[in-house]
mmCIF file of C-alpha atoms in Angstrom:
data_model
loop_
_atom_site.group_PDB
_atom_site.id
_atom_site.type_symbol
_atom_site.label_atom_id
_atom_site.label_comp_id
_atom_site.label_asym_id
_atom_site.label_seq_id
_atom_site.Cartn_x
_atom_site.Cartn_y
_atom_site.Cartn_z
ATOM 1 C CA UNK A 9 63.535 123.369 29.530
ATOM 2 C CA UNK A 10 60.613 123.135 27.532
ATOM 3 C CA UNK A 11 60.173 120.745 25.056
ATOM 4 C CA UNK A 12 57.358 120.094 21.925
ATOM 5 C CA UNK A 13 56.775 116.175 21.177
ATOM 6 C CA UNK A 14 55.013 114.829 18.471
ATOM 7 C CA UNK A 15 53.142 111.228 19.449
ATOM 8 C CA UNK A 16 53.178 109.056 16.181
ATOM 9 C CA UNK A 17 50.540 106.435 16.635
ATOM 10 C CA UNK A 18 49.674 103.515 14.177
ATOM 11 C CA UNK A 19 46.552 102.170 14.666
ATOM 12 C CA UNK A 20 46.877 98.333 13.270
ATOM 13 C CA UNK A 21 44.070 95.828 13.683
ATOM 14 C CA UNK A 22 44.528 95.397 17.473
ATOM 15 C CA UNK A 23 41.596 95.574 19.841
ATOM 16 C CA UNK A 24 42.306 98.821 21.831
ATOM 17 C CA UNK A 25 39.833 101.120 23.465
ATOM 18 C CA UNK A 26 41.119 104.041 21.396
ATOM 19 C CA UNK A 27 39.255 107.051 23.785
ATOM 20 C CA UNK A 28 40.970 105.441 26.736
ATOM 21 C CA UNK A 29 44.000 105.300 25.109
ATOM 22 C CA UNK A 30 43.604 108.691 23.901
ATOM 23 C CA UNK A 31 43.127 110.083 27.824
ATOM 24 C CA UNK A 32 46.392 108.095 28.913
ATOM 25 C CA UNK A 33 48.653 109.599 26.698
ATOM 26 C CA UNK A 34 46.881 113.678 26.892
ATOM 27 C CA UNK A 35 47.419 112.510 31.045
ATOM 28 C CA UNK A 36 50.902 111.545 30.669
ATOM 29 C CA UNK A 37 51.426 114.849 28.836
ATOM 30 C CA UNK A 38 50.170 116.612 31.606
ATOM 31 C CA UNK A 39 51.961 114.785 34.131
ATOM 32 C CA UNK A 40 55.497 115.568 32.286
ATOM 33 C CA UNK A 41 54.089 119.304 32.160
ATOM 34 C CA UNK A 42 54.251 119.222 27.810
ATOM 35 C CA UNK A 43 52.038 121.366 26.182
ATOM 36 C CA UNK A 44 53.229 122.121 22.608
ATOM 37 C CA UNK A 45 52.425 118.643 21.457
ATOM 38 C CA UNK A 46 50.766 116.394 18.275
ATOM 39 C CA UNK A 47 49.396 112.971 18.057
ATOM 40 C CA UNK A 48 49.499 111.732 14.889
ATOM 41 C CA UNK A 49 46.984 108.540 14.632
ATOM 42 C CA UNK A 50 47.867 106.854 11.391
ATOM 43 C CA UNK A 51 45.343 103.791 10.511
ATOM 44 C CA UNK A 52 45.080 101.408 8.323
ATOM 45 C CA UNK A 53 41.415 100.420 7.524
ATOM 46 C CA UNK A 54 40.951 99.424 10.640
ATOM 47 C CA UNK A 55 37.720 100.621 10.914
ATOM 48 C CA UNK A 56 38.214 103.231 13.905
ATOM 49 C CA UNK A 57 36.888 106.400 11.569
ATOM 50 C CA UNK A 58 33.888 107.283 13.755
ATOM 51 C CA UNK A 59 36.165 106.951 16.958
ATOM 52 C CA UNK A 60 39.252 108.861 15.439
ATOM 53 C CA UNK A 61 36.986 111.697 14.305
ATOM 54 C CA UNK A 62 35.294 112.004 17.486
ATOM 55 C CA UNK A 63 39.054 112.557 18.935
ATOM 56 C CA UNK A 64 39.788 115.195 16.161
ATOM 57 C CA UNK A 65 36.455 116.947 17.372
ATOM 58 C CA UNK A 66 37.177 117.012 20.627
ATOM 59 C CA UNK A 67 40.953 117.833 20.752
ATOM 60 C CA UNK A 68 43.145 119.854 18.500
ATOM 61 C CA UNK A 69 46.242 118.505 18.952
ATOM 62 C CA UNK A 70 45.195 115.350 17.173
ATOM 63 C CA UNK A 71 45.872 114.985 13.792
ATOM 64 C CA UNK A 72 44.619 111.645 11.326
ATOM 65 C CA UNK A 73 46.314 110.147 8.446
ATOM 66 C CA UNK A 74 43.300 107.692 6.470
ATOM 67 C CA UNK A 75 45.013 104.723 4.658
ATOM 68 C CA UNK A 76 41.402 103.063 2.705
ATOM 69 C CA UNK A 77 43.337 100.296 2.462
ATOM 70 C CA UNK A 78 46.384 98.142 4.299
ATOM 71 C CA UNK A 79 49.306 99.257 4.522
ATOM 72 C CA UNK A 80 52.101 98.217 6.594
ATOM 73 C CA UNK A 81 53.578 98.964 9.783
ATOM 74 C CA UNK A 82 56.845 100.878 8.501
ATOM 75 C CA UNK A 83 54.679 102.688 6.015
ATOM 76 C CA UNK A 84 52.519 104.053 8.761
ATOM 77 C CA UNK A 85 55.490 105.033 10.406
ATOM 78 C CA UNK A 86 57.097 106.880 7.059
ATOM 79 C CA UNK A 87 53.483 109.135 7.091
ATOM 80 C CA UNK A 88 53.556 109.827 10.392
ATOM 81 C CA UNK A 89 57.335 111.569 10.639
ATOM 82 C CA UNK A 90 57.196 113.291 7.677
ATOM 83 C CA UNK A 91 53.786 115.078 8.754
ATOM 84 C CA UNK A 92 55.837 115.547 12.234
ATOM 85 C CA UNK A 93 56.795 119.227 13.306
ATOM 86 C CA UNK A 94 57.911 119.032 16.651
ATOM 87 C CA UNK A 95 61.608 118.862 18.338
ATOM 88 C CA UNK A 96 60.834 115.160 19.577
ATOM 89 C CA UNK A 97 59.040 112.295 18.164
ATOM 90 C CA UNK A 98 57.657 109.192 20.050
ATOM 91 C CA UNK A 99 56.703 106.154 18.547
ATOM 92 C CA UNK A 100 54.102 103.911 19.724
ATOM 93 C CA UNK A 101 53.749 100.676 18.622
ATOM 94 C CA UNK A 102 50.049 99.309 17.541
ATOM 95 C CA UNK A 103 50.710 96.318 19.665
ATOM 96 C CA UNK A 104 51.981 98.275 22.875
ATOM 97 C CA UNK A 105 48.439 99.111 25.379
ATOM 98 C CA UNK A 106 49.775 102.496 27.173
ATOM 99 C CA UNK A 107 49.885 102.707 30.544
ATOM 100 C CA UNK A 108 49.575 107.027 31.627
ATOM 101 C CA UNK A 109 52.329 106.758 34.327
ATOM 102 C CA UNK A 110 54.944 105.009 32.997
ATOM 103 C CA UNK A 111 54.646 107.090 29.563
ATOM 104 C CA UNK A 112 55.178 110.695 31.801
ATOM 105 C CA UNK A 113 57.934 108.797 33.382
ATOM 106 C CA UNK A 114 59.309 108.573 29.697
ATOM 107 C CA UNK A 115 58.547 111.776 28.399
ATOM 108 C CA UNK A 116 60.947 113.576 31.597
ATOM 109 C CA UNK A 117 64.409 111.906 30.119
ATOM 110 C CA UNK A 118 64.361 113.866 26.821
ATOM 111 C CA UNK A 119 66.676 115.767 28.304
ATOM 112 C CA UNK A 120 68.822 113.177 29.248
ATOM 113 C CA UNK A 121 69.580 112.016 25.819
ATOM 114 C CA UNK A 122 68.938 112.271 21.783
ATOM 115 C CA UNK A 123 67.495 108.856 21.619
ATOM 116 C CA UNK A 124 65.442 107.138 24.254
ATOM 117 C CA UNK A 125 64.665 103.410 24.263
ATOM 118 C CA UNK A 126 62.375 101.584 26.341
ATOM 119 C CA UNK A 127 62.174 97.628 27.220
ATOM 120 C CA UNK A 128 59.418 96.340 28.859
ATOM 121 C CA UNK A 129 60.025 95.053 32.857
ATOM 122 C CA UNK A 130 57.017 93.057 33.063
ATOM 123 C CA UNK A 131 56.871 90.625 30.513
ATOM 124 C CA UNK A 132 56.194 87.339 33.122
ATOM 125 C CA UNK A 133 52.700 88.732 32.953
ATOM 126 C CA UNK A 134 53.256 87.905 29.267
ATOM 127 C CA UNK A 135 51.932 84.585 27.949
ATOM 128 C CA UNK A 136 54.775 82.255 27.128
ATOM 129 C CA UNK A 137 54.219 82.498 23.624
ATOM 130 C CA UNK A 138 54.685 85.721 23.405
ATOM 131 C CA UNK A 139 57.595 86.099 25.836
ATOM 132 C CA UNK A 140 59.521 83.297 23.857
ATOM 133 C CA UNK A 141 58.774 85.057 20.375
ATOM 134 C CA UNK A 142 59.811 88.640 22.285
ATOM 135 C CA UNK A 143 63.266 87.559 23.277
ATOM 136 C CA UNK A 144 63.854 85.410 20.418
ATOM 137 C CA UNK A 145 63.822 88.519 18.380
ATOM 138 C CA UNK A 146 65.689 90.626 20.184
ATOM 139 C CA UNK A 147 68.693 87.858 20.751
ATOM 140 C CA UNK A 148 68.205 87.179 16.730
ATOM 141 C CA UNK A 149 69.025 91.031 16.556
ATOM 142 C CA UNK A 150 71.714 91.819 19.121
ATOM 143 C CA UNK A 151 73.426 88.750 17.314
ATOM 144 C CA UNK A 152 72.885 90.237 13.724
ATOM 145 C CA UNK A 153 74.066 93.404 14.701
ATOM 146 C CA UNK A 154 76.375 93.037 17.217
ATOM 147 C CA UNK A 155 74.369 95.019 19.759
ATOM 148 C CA UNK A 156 73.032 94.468 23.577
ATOM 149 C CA UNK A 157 69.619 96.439 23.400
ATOM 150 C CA UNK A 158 67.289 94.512 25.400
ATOM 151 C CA UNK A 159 64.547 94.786 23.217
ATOM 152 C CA UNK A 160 63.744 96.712 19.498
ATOM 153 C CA UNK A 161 60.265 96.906 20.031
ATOM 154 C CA UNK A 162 59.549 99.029 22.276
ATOM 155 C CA UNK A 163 58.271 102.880 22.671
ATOM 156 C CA UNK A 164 60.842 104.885 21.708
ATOM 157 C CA UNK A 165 61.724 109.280 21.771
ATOM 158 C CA UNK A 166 63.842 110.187 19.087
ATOM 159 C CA UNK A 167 65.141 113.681 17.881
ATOM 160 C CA UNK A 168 63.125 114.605 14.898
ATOM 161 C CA UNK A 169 65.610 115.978 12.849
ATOM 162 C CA UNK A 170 67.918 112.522 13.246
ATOM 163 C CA UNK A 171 64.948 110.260 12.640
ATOM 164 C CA UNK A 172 64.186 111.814 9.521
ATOM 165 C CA UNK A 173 67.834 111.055 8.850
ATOM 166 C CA UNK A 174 67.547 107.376 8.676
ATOM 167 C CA UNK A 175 66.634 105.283 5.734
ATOM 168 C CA UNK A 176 63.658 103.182 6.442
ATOM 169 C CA UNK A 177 63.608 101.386 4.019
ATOM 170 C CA UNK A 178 61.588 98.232 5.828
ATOM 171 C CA UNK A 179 57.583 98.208 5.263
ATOM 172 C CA UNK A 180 57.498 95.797 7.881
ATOM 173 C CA UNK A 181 57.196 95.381 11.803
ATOM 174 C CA UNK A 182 61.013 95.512 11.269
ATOM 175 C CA UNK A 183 61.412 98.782 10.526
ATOM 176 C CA UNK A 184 61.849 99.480 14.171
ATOM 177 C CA UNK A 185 65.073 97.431 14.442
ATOM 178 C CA UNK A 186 66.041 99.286 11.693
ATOM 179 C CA UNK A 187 65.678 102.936 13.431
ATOM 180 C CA UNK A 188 67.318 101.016 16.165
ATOM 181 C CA UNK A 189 70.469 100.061 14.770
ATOM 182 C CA UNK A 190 71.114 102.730 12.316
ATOM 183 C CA UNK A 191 70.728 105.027 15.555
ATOM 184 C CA UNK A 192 73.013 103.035 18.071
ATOM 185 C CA UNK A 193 75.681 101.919 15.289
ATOM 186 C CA UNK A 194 76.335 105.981 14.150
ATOM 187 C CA UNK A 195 77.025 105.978 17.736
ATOM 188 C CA UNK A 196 74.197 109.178 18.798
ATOM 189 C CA UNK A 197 73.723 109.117 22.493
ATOM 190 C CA UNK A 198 70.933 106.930 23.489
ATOM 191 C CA UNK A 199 69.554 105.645 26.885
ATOM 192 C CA UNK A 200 67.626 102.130 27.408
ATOM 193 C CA UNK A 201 65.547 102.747 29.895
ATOM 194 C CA UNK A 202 63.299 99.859 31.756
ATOM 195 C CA UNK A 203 59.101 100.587 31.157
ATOM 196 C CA UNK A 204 56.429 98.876 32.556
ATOM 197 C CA UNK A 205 54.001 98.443 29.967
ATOM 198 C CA UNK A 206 50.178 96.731 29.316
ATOM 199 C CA UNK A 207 51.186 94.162 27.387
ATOM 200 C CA UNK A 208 49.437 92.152 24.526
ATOM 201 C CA UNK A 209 49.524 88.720 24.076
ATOM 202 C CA UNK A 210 48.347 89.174 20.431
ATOM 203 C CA UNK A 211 51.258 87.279 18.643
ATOM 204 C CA UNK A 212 49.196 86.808 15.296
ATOM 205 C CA UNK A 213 51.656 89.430 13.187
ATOM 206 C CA UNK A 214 54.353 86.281 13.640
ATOM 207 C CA UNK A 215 51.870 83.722 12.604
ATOM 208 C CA UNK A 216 51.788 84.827 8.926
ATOM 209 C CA UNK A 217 54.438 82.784 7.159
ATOM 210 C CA UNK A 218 54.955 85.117 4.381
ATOM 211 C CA UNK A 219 55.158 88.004 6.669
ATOM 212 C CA UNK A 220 58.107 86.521 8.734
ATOM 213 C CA UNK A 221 60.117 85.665 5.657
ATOM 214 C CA UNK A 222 59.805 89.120 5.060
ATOM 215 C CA UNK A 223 61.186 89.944 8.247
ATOM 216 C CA UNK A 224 63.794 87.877 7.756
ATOM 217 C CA UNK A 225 64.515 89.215 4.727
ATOM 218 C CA UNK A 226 64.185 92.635 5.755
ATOM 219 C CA UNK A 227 66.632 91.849 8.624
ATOM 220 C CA UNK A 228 69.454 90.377 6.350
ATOM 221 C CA UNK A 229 68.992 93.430 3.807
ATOM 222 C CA UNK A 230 69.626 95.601 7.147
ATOM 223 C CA UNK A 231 72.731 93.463 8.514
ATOM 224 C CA UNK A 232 74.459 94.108 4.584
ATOM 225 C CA UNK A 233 74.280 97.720 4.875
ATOM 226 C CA UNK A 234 75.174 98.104 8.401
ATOM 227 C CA UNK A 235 77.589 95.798 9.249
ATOM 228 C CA UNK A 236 79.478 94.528 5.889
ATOM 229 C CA UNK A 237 78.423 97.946 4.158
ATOM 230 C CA UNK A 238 78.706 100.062 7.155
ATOM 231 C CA UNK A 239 76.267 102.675 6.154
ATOM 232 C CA UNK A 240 75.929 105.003 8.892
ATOM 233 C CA UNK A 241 74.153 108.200 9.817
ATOM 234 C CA UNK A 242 76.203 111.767 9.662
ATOM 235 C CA UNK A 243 75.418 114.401 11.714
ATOM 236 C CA UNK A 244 72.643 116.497 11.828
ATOM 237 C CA UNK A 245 74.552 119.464 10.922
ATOM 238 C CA UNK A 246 75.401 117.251 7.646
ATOM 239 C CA UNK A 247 74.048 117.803 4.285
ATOM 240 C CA UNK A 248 73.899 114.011 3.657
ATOM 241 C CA UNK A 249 71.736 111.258 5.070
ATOM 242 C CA UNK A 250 73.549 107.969 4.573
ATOM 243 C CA UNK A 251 78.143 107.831 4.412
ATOM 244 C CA UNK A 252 80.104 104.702 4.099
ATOM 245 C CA UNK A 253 82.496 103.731 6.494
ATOM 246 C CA UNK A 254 85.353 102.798 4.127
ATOM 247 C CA UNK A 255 87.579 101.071 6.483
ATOM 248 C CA UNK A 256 89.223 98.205 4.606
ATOM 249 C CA UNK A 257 91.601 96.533 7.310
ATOM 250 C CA UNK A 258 89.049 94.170 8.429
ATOM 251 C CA UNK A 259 90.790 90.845 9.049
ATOM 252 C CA UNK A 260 89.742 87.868 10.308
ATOM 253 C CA UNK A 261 91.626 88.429 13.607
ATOM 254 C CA UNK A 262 88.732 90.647 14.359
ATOM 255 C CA UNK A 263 86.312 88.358 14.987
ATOM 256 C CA UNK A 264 89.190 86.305 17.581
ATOM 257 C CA UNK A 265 89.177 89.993 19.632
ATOM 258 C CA UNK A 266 85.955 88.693 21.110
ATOM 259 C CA UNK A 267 86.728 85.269 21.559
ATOM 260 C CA UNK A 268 87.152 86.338 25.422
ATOM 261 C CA UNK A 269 83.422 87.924 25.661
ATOM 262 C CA UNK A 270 80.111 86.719 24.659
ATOM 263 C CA UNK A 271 78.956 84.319 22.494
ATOM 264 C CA UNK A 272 76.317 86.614 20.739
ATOM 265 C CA UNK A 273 79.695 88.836 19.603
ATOM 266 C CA UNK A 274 81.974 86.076 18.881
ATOM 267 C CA UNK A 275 79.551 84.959 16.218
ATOM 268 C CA UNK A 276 78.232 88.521 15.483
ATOM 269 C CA UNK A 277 82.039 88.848 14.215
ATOM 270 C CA UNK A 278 81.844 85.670 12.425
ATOM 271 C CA UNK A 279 78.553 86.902 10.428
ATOM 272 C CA UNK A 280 79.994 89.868 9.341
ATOM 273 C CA UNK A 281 83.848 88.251 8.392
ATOM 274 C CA UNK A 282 81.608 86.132 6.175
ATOM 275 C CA UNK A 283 79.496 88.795 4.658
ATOM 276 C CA UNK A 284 82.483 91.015 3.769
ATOM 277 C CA UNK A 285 84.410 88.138 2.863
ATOM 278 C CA UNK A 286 81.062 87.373 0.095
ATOM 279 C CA UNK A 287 81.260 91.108 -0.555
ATOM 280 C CA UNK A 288 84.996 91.316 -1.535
ATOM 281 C CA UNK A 289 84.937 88.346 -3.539
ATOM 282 C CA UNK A 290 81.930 89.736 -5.776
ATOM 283 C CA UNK A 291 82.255 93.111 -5.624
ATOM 284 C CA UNK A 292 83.487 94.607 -8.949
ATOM 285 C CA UNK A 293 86.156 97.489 -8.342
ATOM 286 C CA UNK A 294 84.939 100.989 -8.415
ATOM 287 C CA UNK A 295 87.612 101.704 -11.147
ATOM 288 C CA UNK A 296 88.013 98.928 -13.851
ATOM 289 C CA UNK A 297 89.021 98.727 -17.477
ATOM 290 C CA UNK A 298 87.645 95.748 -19.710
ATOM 291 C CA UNK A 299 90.327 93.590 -18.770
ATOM 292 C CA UNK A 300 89.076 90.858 -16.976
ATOM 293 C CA UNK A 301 91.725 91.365 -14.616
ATOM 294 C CA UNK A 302 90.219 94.323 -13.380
ATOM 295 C CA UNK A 303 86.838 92.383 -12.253
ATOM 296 C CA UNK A 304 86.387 90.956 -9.117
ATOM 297 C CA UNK A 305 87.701 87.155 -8.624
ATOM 298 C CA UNK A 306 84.212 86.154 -8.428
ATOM 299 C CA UNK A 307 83.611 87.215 -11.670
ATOM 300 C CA UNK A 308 86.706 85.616 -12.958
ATOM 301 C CA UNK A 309 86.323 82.428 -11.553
ATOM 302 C CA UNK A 310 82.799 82.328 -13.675
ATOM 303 C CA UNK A 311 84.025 83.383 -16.395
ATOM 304 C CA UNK A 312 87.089 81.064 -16.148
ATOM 305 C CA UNK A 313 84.601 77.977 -15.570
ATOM 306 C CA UNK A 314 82.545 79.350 -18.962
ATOM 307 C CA UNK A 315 85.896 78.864 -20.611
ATOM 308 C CA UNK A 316 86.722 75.203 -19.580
ATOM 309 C CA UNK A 317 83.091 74.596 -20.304
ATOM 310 C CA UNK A 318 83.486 75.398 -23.885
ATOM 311 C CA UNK A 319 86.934 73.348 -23.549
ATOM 312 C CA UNK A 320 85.250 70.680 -22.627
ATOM 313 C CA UNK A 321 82.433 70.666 -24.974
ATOM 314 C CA UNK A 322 84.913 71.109 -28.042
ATOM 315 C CA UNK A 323 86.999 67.833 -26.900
ATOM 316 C CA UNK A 324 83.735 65.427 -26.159
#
């Protein structure tokens, strides 16, 4: 069956030999016998112009989205789907060096699945650095989320029409995790598959101290729609993007149901028990009147204190 894939490709401020790069991926295409295809290079003042438009001269199936100034990585990714036309869509990451084999490897499971997801199997050639920061993320997401993906960072082939379905709403490097999780928690069909992969040592997007506590904040906004929200994706067939799973019998024996398993869910359970316990307790009911009954007991408990306050005050 023949398939068309569209190649979205941020170009950050990494040191790549862009032609090269260029030749692995038209190769690959080859190799996997795909010929209705579109790379979409998406910089980000990175000063590759000349490059780029020698690639646009010189092949037809490359298309270029100019950002004059920085922008960041989710952003990139945002331009690049929505100028996407084909059945299939594969994200590269700027900081992933392709290697022509493994990526036709890839490109034969679409088939196989609706969502593809790659980890990489050499990462001792990785410095230690970067191998430590690499699987520190991944655990720090897997126990956020509940998940066992081996890594959410990696290339990835995804069904156009339920990527543009998700809600990126992360600007940053996290807004893969967020594709990620959205994906596997609706519960699509999805395959992890292992990739061997050039990989870069270049750890200087975690060195930014700002930047990670935007992660991190990025990553908590994700766990409170996913996992005490439970905001999933419908359907393709569906009209809407975004439903909430509504399901109010959450105790706290659910978090003992994986006592018996692994530490990762036991306290992935925990997390969320606490988040929708925080949730409940300050969430105002949909339907209220202005008694102050009808607000949540968060509310009431401030508003009680307010009262003994002015008690208080009166008395002294």
């Amino acid at each position: 069956m023949t398939h068309s894939l569209t190649i979205v490709w941020p170009i950050g401020y990494e040191v790549i030999d862009l032609k090269k790069a260029h030749e692995s991926i038209t190769l690959a295409l080859s190799i996997a016998d795909i010929t209705d295809y579109e790379i979409i290079i998406v910089n980000k003042n990175s000063g590759s112009i000349e490059t780029i438009n020698d690639l646009l001269n010189t092949d037809s199936h490359v298309y270029h989205i100019n950002n004059p100034f920085n922008v960041e990585l989710g952003v990139q990714y945002c331009q690049g789907l929505h100028k996407a036309t084909n059945d299939y869509v594969m994200v590269i990451p700027p900081y992933r060096l392709i290697d022509e084999s493994s990526l036709a490897g890839l490109m034969l499971y679409l088939d196989q699945a609706e969502v593809l997801f790659t980890y990489p199997v050499n990462t001792n050639d990785q410095s230690p650095e970067a191998r430590y920061i690499s699987h520190s993320y991944s655990y720090l997401c897997n126990l956020l989320f509940g998940l066992g993906l081996k890594s959410y960072t990696g290339i990835s082939v995804i069904k156009r029409e339920l990527l543009l379905r998700v809600p990126i709403s992360s600007s940053n490097y996290t807004c893969l995790a967020e594709i990620a999780v959205y994906l596997v928690k609706s519960k699509v069909h999805y395959l992890e598959l292992p990739l061997p992969v050039k990989l870069s040592d270049n750890t200087e997007r975690y060195n930014d101290l700002a930047s990670m506590i935007a992660m991190m904040g990025s990553l908590g906004s994700l766990f409170w729609r996913v996992c005490v929200k439970q905001e999933v994706i419908t359907s393709i067939n569906s009209e809407t993007t975004v439903s909430l799973n509504t399901n109010d019998h959450f105790s706290v024996e659910a978090m003992y149901q994986f006592a018996s398993g692994s530490v990762v869910q036991t306290l992935h359970q925990i997390l969320v028990y606490l988040g929708k316990s925080i949730d409940k307790y300050f969430t105002v009911p949909a339907s209220r009147t202005r008694g102050l009954g009808n607000w949540s007991p968060g509310v009431q408990d401030a508003f009680n204190a307010f009262k003994v306050l002015k008690v208080l005050n009166s008395v002294m």
